[in-house]
mmCIF file of C-alpha atoms and ligand atoms in Angstrom:
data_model
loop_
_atom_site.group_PDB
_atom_site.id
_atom_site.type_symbol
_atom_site.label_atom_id
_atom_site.label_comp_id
_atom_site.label_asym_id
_atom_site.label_seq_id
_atom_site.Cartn_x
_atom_site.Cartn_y
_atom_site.Cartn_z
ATOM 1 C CA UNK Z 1 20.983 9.905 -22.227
ATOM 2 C CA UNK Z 2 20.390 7.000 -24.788
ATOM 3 C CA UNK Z 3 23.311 5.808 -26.968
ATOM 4 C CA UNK Z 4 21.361 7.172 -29.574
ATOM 5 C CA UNK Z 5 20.919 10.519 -28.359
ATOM 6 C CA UNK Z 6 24.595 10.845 -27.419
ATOM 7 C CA UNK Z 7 25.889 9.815 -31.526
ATOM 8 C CA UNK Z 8 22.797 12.812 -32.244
ATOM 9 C CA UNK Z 9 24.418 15.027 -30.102
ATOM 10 C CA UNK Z 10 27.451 14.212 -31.739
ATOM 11 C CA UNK Z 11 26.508 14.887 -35.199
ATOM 12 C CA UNK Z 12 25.268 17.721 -34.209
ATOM 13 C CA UNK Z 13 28.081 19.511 -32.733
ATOM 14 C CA UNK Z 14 29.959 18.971 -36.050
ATOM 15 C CA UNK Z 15 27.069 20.166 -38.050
ATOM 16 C CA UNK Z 16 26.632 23.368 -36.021
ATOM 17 C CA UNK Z 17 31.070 23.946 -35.223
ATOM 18 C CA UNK Z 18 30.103 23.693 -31.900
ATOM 19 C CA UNK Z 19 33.514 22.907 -29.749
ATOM 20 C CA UNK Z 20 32.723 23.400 -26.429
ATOM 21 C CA UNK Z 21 29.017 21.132 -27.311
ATOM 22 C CA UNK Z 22 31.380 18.629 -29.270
ATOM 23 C CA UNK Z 23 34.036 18.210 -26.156
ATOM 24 C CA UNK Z 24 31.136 17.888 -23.430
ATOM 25 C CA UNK Z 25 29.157 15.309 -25.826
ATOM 26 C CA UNK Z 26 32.509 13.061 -25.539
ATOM 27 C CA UNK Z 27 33.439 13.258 -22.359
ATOM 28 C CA UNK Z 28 29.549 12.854 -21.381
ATOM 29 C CA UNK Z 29 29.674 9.382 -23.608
ATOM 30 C CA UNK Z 30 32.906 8.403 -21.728
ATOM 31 C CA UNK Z 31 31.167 8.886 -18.266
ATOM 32 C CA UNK Z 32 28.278 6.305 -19.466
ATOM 33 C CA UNK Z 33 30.699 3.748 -20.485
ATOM 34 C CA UNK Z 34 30.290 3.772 -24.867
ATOM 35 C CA UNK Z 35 32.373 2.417 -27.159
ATOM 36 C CA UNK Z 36 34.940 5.229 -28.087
ATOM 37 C CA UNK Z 37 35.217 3.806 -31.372
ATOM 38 C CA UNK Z 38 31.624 3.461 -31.824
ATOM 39 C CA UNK Z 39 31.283 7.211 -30.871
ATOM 40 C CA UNK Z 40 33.217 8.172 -33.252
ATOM 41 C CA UNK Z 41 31.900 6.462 -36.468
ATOM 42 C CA UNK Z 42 28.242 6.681 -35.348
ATOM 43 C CA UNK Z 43 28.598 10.290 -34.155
ATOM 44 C CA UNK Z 44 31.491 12.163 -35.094
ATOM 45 C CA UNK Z 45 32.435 11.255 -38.426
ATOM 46 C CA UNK Z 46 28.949 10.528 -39.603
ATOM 47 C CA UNK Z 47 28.584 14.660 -38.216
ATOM 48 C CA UNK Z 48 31.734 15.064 -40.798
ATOM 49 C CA UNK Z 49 30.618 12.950 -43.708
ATOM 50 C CA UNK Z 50 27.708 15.002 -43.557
ATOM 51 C CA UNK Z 51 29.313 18.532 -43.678
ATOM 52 C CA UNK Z 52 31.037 17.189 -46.492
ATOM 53 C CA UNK Z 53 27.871 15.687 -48.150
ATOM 54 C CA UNK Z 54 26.437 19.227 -47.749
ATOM 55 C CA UNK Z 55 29.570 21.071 -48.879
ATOM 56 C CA UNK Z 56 29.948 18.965 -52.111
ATOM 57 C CA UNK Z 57 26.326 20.209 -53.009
ATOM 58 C CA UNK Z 58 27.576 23.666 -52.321
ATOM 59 C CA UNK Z 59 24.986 24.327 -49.362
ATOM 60 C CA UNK Z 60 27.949 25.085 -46.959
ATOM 61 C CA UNK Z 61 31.338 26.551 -47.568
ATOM 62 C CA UNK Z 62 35.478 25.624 -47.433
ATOM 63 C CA UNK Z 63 35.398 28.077 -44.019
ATOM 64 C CA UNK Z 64 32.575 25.638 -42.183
ATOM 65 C CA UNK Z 65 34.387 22.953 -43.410
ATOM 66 C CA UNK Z 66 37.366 23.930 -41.683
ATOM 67 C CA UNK Z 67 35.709 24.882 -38.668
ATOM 68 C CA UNK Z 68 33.569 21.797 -38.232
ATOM 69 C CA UNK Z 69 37.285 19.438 -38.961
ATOM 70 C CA UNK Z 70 38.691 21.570 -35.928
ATOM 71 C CA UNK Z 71 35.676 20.397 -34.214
ATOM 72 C CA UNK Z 72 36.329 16.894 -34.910
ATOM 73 C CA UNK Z 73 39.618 17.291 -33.743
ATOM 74 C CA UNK Z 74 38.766 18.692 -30.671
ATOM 75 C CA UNK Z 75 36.326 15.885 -29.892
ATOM 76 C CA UNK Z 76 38.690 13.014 -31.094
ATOM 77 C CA UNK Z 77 41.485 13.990 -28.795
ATOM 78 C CA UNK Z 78 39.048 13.044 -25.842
ATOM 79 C CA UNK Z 79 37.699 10.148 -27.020
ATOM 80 C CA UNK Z 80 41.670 9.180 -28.312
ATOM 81 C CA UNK Z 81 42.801 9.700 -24.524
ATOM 82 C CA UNK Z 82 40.453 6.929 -23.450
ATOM 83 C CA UNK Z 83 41.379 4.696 -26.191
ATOM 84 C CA UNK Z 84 45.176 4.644 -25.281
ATOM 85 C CA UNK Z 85 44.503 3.418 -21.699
ATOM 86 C CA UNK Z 86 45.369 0.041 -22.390
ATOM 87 C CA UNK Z 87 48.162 -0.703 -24.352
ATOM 88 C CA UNK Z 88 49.071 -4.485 -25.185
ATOM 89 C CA UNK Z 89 52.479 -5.747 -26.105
ATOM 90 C CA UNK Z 90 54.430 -4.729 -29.277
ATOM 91 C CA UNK Z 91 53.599 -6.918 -32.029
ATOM 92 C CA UNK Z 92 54.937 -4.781 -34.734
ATOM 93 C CA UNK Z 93 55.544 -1.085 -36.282
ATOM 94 C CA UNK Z 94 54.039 0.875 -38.900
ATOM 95 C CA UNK Z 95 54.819 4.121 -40.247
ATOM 96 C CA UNK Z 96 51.658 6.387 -41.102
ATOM 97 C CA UNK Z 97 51.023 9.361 -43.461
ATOM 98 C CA UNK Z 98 48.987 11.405 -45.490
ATOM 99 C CA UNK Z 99 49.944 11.799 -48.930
ATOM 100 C CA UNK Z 100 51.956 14.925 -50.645
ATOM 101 C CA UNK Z 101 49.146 17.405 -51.985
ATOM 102 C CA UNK Z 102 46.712 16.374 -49.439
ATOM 103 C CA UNK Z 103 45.784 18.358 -45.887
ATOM 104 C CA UNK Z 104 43.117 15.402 -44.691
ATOM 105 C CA UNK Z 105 44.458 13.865 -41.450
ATOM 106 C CA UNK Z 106 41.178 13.354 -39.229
ATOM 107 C CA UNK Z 107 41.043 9.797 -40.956
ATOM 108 C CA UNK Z 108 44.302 8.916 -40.588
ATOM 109 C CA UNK Z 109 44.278 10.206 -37.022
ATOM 110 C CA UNK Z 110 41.421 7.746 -36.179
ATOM 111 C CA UNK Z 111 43.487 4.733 -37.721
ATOM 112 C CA UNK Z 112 47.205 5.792 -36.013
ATOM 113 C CA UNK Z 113 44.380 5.857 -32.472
ATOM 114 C CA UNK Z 114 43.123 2.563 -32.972
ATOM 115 C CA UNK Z 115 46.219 0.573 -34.086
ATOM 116 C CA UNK Z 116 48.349 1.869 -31.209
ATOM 117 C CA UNK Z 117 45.524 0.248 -28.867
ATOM 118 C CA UNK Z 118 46.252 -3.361 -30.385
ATOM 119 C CA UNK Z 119 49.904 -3.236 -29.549
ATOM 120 C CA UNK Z 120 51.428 -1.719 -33.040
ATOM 121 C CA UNK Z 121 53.973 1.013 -32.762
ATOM 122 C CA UNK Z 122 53.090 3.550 -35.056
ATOM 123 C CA UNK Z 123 55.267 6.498 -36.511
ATOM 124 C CA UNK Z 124 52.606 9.112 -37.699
ATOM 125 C CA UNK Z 125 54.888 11.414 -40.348
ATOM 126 C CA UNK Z 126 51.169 13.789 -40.505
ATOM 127 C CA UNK Z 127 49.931 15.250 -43.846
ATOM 128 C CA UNK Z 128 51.376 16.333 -46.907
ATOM 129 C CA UNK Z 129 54.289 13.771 -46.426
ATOM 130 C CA UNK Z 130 56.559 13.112 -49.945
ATOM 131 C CA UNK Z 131 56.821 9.938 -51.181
ATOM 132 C CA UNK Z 132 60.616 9.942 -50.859
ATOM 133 C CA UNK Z 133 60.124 11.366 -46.727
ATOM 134 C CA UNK Z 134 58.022 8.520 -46.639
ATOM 135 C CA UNK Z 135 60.329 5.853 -47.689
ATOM 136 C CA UNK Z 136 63.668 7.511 -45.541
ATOM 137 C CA UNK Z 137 61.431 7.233 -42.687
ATOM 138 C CA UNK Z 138 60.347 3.667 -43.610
ATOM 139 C CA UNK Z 139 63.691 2.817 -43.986
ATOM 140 C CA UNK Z 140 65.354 5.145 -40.938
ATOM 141 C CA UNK Z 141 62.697 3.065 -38.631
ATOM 142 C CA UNK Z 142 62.938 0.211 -39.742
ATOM 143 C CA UNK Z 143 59.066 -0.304 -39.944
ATOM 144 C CA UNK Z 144 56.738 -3.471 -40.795
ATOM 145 C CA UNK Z 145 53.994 -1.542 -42.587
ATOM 146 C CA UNK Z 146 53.922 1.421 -44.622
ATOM 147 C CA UNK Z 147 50.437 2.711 -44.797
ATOM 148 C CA UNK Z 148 49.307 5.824 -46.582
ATOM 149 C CA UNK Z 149 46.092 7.717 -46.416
ATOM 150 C CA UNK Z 150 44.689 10.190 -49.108
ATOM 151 C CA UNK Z 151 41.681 11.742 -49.349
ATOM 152 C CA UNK Z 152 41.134 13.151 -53.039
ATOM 153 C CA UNK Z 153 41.021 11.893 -56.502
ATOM 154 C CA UNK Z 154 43.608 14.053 -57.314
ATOM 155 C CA UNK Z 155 46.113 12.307 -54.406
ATOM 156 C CA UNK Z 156 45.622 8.727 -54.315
ATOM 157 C CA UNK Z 157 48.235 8.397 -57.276
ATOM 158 C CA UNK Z 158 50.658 9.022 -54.693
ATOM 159 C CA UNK Z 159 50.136 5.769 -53.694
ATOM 160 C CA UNK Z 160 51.002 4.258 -56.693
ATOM 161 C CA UNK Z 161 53.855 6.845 -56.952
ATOM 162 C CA UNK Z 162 55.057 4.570 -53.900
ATOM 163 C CA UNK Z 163 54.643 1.383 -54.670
ATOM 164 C CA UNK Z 164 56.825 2.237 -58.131
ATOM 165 C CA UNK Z 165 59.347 3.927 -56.002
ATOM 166 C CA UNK Z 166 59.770 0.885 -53.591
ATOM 167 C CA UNK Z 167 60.252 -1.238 -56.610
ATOM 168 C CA UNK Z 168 62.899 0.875 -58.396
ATOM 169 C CA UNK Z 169 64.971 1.322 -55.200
ATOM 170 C CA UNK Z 170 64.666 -2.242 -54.456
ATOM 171 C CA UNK Z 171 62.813 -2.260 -51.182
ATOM 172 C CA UNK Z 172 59.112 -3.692 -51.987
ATOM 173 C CA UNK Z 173 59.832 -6.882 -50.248
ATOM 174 C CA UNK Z 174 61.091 -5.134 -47.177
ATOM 175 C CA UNK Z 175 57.941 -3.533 -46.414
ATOM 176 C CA UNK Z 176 54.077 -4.704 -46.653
ATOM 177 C CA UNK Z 177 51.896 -1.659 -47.857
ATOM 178 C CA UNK Z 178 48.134 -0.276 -46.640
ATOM 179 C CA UNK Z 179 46.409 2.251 -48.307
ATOM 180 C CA UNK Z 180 43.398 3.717 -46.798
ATOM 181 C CA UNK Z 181 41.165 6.881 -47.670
ATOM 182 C CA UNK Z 182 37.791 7.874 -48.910
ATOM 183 C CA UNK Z 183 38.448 7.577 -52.943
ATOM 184 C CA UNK Z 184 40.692 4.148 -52.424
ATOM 185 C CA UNK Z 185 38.987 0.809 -53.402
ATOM 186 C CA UNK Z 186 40.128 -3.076 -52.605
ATOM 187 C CA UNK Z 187 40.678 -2.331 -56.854
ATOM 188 C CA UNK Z 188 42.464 0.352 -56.433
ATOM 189 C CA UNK Z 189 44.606 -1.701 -53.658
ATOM 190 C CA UNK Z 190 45.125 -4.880 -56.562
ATOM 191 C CA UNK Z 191 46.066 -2.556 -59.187
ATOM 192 C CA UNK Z 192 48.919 -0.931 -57.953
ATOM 193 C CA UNK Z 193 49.949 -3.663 -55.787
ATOM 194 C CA UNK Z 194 49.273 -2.696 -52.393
ATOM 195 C CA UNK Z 195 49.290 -5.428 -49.726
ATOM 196 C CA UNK Z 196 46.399 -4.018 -48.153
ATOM 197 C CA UNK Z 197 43.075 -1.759 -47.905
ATOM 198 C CA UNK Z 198 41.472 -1.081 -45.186
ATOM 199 C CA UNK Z 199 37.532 0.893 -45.516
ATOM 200 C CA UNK Z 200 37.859 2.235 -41.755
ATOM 201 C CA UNK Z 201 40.337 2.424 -38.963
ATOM 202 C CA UNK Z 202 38.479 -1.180 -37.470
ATOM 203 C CA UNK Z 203 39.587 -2.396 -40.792
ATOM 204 C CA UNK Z 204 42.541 -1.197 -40.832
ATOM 205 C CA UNK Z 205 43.696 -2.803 -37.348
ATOM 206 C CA UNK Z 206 42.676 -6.220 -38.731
ATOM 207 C CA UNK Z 207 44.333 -5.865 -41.697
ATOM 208 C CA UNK Z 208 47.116 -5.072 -39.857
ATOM 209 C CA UNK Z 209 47.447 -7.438 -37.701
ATOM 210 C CA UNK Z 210 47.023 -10.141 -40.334
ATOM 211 C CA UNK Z 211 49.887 -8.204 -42.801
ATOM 212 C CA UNK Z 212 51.776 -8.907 -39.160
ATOM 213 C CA UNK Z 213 50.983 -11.953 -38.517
ATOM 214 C CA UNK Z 214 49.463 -11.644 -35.315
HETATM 215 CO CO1 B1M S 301 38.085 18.234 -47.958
HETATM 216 N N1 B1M S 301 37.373 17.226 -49.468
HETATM 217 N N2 B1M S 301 38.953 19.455 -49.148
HETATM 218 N N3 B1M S 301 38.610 19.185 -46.345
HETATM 219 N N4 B1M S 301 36.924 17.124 -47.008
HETATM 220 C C1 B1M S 301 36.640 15.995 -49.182
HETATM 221 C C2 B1M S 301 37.559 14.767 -49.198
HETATM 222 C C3 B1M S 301 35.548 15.959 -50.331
HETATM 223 C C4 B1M S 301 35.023 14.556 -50.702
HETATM 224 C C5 B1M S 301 34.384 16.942 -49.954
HETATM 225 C C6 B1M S 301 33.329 17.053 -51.030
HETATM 226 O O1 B1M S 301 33.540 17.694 -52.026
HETATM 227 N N5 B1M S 301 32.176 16.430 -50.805
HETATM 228 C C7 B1M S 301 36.360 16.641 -51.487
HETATM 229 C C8 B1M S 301 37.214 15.694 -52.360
HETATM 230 C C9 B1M S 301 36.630 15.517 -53.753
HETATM 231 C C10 B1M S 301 37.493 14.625 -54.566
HETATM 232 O O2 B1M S 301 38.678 14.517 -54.479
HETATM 233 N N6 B1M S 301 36.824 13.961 -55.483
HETATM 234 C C11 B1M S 301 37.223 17.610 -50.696
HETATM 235 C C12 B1M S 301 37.813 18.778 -51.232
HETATM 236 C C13 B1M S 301 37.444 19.096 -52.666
HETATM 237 C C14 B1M S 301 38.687 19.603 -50.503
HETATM 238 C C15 B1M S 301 39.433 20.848 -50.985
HETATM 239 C C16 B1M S 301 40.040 20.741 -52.396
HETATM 240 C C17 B1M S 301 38.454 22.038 -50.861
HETATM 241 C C18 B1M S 301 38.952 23.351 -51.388
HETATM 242 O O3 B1M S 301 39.961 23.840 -50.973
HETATM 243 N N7 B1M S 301 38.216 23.879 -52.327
HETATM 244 C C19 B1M S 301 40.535 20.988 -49.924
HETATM 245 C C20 B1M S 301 41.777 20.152 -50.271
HETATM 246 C C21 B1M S 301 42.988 20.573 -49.509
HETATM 247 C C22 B1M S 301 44.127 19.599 -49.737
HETATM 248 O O4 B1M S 301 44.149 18.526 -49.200
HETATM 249 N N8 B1M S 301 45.081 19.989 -50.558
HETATM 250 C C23 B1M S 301 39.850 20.384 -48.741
HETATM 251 C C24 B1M S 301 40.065 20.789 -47.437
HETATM 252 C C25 B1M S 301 39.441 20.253 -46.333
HETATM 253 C C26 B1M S 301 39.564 20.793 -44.913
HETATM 254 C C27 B1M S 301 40.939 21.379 -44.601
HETATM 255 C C28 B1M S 301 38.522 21.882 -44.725
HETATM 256 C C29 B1M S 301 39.119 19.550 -44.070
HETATM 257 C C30 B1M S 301 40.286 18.620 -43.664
HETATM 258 C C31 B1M S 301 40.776 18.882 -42.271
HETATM 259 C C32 B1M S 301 41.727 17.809 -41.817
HETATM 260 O O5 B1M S 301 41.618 16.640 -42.150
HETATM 261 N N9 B1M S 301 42.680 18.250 -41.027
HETATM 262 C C33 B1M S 301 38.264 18.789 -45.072
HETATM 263 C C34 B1M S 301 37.296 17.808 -44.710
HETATM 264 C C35 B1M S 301 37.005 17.673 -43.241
HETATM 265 C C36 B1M S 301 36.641 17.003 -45.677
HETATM 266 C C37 B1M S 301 35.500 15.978 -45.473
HETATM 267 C C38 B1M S 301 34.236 16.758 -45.205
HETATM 268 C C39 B1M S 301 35.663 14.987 -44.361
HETATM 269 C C40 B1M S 301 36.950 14.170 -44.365
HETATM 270 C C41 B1M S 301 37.007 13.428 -43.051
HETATM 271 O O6 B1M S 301 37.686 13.862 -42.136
HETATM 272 N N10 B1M S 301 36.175 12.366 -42.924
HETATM 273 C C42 B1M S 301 35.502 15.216 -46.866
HETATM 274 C C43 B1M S 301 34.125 14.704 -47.296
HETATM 275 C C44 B1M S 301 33.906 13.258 -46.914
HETATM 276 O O7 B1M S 301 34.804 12.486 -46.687
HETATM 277 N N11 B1M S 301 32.646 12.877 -46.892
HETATM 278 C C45 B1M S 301 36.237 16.143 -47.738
HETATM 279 C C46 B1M S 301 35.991 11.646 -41.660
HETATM 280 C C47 B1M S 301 37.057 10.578 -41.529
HETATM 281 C C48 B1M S 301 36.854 9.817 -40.222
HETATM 282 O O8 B1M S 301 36.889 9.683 -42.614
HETATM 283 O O9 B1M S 301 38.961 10.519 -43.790
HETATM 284 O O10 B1M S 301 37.454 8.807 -44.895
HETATM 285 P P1 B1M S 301 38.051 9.367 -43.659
HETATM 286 O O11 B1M S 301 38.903 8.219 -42.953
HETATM 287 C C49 B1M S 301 38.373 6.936 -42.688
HETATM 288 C C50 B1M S 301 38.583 5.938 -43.846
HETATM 289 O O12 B1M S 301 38.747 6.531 -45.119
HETATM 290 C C51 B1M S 301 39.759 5.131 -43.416
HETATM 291 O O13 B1M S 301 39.641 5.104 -42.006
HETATM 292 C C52 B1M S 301 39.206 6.390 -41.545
HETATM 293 C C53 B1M S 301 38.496 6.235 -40.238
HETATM 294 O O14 B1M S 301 37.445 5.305 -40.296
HETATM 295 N N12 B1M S 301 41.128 5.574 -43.718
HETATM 296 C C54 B1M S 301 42.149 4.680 -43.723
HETATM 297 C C55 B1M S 301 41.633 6.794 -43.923
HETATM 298 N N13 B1M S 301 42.950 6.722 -44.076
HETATM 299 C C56 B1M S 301 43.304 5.439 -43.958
HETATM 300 C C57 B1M S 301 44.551 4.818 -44.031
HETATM 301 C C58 B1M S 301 44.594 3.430 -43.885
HETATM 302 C C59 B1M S 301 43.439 2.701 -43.658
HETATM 303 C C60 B1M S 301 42.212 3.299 -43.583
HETATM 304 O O15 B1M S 301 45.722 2.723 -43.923
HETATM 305 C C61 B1M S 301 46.934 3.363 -43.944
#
């Protein structure tokens, strides 16, 4: 099957909530030698962005969207198995999480994926994480990058609600920040003071990398 074919196959499986169709699909693009990473952005999450292009004009509903994010799941954990097969040297740690308020973690799944494969140790908190959890954990770790993911309007000022926390308790200059997430901007980044924003996971690994150093 063409490489094309394979990210339409994709979509599809997350269009129609079709697991078993969405597991084979991944495993079949694995066999032919494609790009995990490229499987998932051209296939999977365009499949996603689409659901959610369709349920924000109201032609599908919250229990699709569900379904077809269980879906995505299912498919990423194949494609994420590949991904971890080689693992460089440490070059730093960062501590992941979704925001308080906020249930999205496919993103932030794809980014904690691809950073562990360039030799970053991350600590993935999950979803709904507090701002103060965050910063214990930060601290507790002793991590190089803090890097937060949210998903709705209504969340990103969590972010913020960070950055103003690590400033009152004295520990901005310990840590270097990323924010990531579908309503987040490079603006958004400069005006609270974020070290970094990254637009995708590849993004985010370079970003990364450079807020390490490496
Ligand atoms: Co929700 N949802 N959802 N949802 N959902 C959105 C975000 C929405 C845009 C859909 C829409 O209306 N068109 C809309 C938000 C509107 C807004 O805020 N303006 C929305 C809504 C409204 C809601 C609910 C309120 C619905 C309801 O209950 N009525 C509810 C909120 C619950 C809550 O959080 N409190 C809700 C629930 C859900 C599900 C549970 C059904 C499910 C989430 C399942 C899960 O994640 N476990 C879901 C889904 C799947 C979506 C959409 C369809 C897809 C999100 C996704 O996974 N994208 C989404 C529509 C959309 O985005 N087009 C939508 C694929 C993923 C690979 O991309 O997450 O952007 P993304 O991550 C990218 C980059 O952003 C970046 O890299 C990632 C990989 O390339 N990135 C980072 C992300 N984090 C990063 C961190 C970084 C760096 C980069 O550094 C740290």
């Amino acid at each position: 099957m063409s490489k094309e074919a394979i990210f339409q196959e994709a979509q599809e499986a997350i269009l129609k909530c079709d697991a078993p169709k969405a597991v084979a699909v991944a495993k079949q693009a694995l066999a032919e030698g494609l790009d995990p990473v490229e499987v998932l952005s051209k296939g999977f999450s365009t499949g996603i962005q689409r659901i959610g292009d369709l349920f924000g004009r109201g032609e599908v509903f919250l229990p699709e969207l569900i379904l077809s994010a269980q879906v995505m799941k299912e498919a990423t954990a194949v494609l994420d198995a590949a991904m971890q097969g080689s693992q460089a040297q440490k070059k730093g740690k960062m501590l992941i999480a979704t925001v308080e308020g906020d249930v999205h973690d496919i993103g932030k799944g794809i980014v904690v994926s691809l950073v562990k494969t360039q030799g970053i140790e991350v600590i993935d908190l999950g979803r709904e994480v507090p701002v103060a959890k965050i910063m214990e954990k930060a601290v507790e770790y002793s991590v190089d990058i803090i890097g937060t993911s949210a998903l709705l309007t209504t969340t990103i000022t969590e972010q913020k609600k960070l950055e103003d926390a690590l400033r009152k308790e004295g520990l901005r200059d310990r840590f270097k920040t990323m924010v990531g997430g579908a309503p987040c901007t490079q603006r958004w980044a400069d005006r609270i003071g974020a070290d970094a924003y990254a637009e995708d996971a590849a993004e985010a690994v370079t970003k990364a990398l450079k807020l390490l150093g490496a």
